[in-house]
Short mmCIF file of N, CA, C and O in Angstrom, two decimals:
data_model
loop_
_atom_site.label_atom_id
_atom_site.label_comp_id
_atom_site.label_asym_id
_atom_site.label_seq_id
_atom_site.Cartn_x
_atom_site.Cartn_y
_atom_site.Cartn_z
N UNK A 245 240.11 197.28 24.22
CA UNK A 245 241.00 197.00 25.34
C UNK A 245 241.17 198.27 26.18
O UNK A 245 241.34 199.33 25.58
N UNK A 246 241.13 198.24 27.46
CA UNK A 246 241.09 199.14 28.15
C UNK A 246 242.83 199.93 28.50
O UNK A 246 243.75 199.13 28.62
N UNK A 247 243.03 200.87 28.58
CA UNK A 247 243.94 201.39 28.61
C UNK A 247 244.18 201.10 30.33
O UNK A 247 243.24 200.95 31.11
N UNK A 248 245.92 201.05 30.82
CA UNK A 248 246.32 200.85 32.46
C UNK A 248 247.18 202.12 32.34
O UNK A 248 247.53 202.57 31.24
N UNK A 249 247.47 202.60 33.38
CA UNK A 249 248.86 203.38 33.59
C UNK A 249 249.71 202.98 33.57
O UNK A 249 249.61 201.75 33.49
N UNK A 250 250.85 203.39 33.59
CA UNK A 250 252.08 202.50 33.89
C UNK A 250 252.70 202.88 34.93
O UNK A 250 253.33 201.97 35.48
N UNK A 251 252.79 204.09 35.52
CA UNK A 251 253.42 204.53 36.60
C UNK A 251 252.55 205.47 37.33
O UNK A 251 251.68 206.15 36.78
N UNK A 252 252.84 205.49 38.65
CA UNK A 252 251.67 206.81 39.50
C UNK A 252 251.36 207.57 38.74
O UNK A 252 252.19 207.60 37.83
N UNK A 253 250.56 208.23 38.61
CA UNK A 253 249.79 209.43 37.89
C UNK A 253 249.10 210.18 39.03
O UNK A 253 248.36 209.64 39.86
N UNK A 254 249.39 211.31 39.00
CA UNK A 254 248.20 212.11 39.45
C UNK A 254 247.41 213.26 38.57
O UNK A 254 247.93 214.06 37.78
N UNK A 255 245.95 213.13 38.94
CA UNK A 255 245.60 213.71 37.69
C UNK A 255 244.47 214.89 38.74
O UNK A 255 244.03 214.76 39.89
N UNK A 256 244.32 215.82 37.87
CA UNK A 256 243.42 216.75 38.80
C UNK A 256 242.03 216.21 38.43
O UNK A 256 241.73 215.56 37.43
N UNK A 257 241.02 216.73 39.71
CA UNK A 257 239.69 216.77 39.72
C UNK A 257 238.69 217.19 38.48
O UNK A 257 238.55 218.34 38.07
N UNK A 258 238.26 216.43 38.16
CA UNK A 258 237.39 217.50 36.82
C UNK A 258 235.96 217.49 36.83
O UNK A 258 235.24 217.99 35.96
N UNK A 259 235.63 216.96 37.74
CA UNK A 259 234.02 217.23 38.18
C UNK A 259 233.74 216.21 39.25
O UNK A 259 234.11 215.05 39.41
N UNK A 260 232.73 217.26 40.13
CA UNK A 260 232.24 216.57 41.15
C UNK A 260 230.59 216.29 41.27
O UNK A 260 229.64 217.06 41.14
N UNK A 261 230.64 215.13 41.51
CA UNK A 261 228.94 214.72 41.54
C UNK A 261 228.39 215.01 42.52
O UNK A 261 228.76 214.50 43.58
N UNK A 262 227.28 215.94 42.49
CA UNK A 262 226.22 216.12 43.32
C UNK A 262 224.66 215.54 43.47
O UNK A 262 223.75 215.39 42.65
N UNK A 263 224.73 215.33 44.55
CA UNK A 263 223.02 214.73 45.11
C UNK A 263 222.05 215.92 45.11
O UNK A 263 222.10 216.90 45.85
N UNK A 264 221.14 215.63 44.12
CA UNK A 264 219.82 216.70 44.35
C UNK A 264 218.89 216.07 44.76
O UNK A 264 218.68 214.85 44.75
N UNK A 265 218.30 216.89 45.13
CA UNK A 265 216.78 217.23 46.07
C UNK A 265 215.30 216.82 45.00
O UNK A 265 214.69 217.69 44.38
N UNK A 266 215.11 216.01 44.98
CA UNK A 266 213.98 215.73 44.21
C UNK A 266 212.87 216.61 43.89
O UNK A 266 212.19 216.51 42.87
N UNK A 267 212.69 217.65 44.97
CA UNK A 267 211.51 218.47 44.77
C UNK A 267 211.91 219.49 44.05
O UNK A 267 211.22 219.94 43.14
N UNK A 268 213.01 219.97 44.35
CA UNK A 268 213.30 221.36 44.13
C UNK A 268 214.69 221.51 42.96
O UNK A 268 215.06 222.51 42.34
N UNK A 269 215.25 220.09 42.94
CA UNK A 269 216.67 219.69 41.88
C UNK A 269 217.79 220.55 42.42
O UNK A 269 218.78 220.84 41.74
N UNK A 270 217.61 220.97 43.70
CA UNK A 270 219.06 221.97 44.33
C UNK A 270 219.89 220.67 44.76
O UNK A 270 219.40 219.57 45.05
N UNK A 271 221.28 221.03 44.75
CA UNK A 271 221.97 220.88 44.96
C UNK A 271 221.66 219.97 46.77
O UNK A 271 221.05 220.58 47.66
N UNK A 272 222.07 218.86 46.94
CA UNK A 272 221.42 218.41 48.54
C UNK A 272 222.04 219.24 49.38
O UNK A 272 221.36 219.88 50.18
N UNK A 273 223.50 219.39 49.34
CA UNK A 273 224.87 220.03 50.01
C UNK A 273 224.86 221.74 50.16
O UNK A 273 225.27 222.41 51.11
N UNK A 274 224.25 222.20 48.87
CA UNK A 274 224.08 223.67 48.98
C UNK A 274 225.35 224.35 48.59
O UNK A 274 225.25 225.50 48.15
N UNK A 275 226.81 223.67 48.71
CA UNK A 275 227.96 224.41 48.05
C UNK A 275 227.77 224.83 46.91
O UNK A 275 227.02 224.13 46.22
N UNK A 276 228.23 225.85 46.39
CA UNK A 276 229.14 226.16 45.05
C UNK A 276 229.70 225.00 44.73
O UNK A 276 229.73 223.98 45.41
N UNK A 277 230.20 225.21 43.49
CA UNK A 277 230.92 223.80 43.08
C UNK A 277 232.39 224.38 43.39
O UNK A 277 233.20 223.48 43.64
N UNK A 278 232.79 225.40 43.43
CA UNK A 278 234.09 225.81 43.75
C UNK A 278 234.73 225.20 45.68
O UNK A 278 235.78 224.86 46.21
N UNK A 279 233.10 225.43 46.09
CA UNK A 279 233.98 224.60 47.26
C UNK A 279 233.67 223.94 48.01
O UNK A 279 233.59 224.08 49.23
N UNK A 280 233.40 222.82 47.11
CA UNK A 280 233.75 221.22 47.26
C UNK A 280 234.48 220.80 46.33
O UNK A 280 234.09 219.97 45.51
N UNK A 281 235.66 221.34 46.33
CA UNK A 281 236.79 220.46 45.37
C UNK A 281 237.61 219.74 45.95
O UNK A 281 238.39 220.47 46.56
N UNK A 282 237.88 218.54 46.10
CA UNK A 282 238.90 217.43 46.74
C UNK A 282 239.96 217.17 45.79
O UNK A 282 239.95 217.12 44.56
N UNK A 283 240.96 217.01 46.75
CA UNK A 283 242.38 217.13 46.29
C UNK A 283 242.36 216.15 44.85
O UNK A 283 241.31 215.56 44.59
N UNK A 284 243.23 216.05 44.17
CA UNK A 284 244.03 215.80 42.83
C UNK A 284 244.25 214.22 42.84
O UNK A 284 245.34 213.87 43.29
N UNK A 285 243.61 213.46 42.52
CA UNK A 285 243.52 211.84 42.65
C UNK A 285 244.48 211.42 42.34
O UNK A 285 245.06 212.13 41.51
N UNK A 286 245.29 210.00 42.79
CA UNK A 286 246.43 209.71 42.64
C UNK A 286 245.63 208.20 42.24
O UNK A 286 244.62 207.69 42.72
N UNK A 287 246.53 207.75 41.16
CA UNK A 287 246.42 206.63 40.13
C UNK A 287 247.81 206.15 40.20
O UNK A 287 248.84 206.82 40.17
N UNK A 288 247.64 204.49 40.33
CA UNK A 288 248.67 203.95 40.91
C UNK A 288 249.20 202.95 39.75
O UNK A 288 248.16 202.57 39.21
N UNK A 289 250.31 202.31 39.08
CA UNK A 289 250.71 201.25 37.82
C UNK A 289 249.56 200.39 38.39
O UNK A 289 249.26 200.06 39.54
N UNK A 290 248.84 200.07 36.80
CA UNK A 290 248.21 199.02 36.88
C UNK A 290 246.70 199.64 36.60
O UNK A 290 246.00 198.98 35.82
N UNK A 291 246.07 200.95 37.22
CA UNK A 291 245.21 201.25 37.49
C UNK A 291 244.19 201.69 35.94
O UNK A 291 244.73 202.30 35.02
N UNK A 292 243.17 201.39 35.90
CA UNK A 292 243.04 201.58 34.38
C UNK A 292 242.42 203.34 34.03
O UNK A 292 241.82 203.98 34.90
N UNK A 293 242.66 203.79 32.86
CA UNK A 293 242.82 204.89 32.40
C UNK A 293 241.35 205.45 32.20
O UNK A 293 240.56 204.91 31.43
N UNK A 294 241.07 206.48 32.89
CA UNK A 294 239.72 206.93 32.91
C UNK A 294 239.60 208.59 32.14
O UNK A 294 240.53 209.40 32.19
N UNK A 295 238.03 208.92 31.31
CA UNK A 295 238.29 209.59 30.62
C UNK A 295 238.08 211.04 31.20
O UNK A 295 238.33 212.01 30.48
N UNK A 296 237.65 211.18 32.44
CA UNK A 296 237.73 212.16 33.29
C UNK A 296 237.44 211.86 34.36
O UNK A 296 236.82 210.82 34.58
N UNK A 297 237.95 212.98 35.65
CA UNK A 297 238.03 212.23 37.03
C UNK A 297 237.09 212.68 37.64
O UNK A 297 237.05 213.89 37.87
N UNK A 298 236.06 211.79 38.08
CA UNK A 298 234.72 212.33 39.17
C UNK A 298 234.74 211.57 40.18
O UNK A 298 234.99 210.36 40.24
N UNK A 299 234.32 212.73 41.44
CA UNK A 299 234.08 211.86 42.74
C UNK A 299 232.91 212.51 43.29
O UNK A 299 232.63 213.67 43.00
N UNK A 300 232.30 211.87 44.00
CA UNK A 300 231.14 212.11 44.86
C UNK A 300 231.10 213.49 46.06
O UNK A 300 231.94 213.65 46.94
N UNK A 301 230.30 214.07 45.89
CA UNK A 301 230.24 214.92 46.95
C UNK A 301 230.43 214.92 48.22
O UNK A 301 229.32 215.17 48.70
N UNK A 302 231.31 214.75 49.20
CA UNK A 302 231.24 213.82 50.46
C UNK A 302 230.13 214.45 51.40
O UNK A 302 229.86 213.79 52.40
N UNK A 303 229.46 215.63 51.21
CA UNK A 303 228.58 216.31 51.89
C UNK A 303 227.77 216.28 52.13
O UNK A 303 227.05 216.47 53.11
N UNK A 304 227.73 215.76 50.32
CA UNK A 304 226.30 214.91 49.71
C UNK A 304 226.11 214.04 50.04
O UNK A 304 224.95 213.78 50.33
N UNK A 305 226.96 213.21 50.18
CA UNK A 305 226.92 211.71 50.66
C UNK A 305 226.15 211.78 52.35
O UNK A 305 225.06 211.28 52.62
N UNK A 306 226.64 212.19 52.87
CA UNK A 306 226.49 212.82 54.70
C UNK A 306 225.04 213.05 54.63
O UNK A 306 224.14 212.39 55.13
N UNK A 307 224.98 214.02 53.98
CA UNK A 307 223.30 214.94 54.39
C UNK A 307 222.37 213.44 53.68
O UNK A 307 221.37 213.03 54.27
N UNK A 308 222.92 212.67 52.23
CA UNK A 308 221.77 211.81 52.72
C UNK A 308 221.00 210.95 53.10
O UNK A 308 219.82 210.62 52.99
N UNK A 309 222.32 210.52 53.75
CA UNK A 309 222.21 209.33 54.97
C UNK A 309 221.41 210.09 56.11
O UNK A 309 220.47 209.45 56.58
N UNK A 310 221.60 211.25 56.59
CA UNK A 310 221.19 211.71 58.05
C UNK A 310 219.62 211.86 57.20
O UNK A 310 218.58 211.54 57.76
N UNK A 311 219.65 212.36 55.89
CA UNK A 311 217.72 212.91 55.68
C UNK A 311 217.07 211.02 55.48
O UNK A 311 215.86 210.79 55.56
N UNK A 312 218.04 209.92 55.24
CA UNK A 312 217.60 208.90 54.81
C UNK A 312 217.26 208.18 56.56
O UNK A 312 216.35 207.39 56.79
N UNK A 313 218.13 208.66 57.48
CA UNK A 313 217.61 208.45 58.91
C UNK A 313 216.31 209.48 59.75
O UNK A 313 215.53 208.93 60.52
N UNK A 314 216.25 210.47 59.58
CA UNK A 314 215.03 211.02 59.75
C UNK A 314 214.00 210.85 59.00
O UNK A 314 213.02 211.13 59.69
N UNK A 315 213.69 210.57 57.99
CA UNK A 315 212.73 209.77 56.99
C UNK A 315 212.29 208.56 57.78
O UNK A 315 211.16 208.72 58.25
N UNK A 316 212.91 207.26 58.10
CA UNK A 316 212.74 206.68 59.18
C UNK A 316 211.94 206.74 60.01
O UNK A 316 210.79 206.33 60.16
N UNK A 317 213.03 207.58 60.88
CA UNK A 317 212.24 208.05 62.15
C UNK A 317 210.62 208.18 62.30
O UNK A 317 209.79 207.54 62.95
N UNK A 318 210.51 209.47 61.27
CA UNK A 318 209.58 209.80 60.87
C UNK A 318 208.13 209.09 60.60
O UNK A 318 206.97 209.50 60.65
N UNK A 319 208.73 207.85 60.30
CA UNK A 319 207.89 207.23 59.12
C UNK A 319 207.21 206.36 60.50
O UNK A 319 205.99 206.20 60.61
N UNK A 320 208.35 205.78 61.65
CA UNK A 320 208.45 205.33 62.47
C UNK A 320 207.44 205.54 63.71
O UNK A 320 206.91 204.78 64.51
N UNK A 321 207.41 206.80 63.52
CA UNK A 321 206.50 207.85 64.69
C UNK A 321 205.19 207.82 63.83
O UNK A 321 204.29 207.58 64.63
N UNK A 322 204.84 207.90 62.96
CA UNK A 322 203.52 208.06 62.33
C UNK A 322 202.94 206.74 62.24
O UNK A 322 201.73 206.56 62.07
N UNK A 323 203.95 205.64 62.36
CA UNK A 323 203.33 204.49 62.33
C UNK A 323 202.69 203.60 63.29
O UNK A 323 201.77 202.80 63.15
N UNK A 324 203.61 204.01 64.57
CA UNK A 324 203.40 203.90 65.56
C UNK A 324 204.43 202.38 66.11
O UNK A 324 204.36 201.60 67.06
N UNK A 325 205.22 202.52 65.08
CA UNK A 325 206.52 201.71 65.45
C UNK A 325 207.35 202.00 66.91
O UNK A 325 207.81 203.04 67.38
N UNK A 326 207.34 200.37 67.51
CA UNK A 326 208.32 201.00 68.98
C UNK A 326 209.55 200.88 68.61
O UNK A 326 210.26 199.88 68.51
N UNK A 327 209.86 202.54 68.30
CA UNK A 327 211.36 202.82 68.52
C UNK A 327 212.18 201.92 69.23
O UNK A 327 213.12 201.39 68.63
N UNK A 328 211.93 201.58 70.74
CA UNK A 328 213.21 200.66 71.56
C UNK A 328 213.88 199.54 70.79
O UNK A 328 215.09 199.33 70.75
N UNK A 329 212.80 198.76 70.10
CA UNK A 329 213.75 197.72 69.66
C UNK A 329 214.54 197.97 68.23
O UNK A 329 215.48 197.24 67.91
N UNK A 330 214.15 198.93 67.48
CA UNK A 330 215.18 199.56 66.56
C UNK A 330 216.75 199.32 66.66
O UNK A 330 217.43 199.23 67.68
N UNK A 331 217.21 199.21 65.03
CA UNK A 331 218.69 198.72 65.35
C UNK A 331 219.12 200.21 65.03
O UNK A 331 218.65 201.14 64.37
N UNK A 332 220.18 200.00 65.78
CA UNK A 332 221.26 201.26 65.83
C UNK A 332 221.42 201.40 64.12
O UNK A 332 220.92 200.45 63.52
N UNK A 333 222.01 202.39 63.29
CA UNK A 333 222.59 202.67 62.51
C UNK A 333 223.61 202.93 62.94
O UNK A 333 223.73 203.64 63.94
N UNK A 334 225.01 202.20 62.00
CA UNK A 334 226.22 202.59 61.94
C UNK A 334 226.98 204.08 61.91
O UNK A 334 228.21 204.15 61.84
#
């Protein structure tokens, strides 16, 4: 049975997940881990009890959407795809 809170909790950060680079296994973002630390997560009654708190790199997240849109592009231009009718990305 899974453990809930019972009342707000806030609990600090205890690791953050990073996106690597397939070729090279760096880090996608390039920070230290010291700074990309996001604030102290807040857990609300009800919320179930986790055994440490991880969140995603938001940097990481960013850089690889923009390398997952130039990949595209890329792929786009070599193919000889007409760009014009391309859908926007969000």
């Amino acid at each position: 049975m899974t453990e809930i809170y019972r009342r707000r909790t806030v609990r600090p950060l205890q690791k953050v997940i990073h996106l690597k680079l397939t070729d090279t296994g760096q880090r996608l973002c390039g920070l230290e881990y010291e700074a990309a630390k996001p604030m102290a997560t807040v857990f609300h009654a009800g919320d179930p009890k986790v055994d440490a708190v991880k969140v995603s790199c938001p940097v990481c997240e960013a850089l690889a959407v923009l390398l997952n849109e130039a990949h595209q592009l890329a792929v786009e231009d070599h193919f000889g795809i007409d760009n014009g009718r391309r859908r926007q990305a969000a």
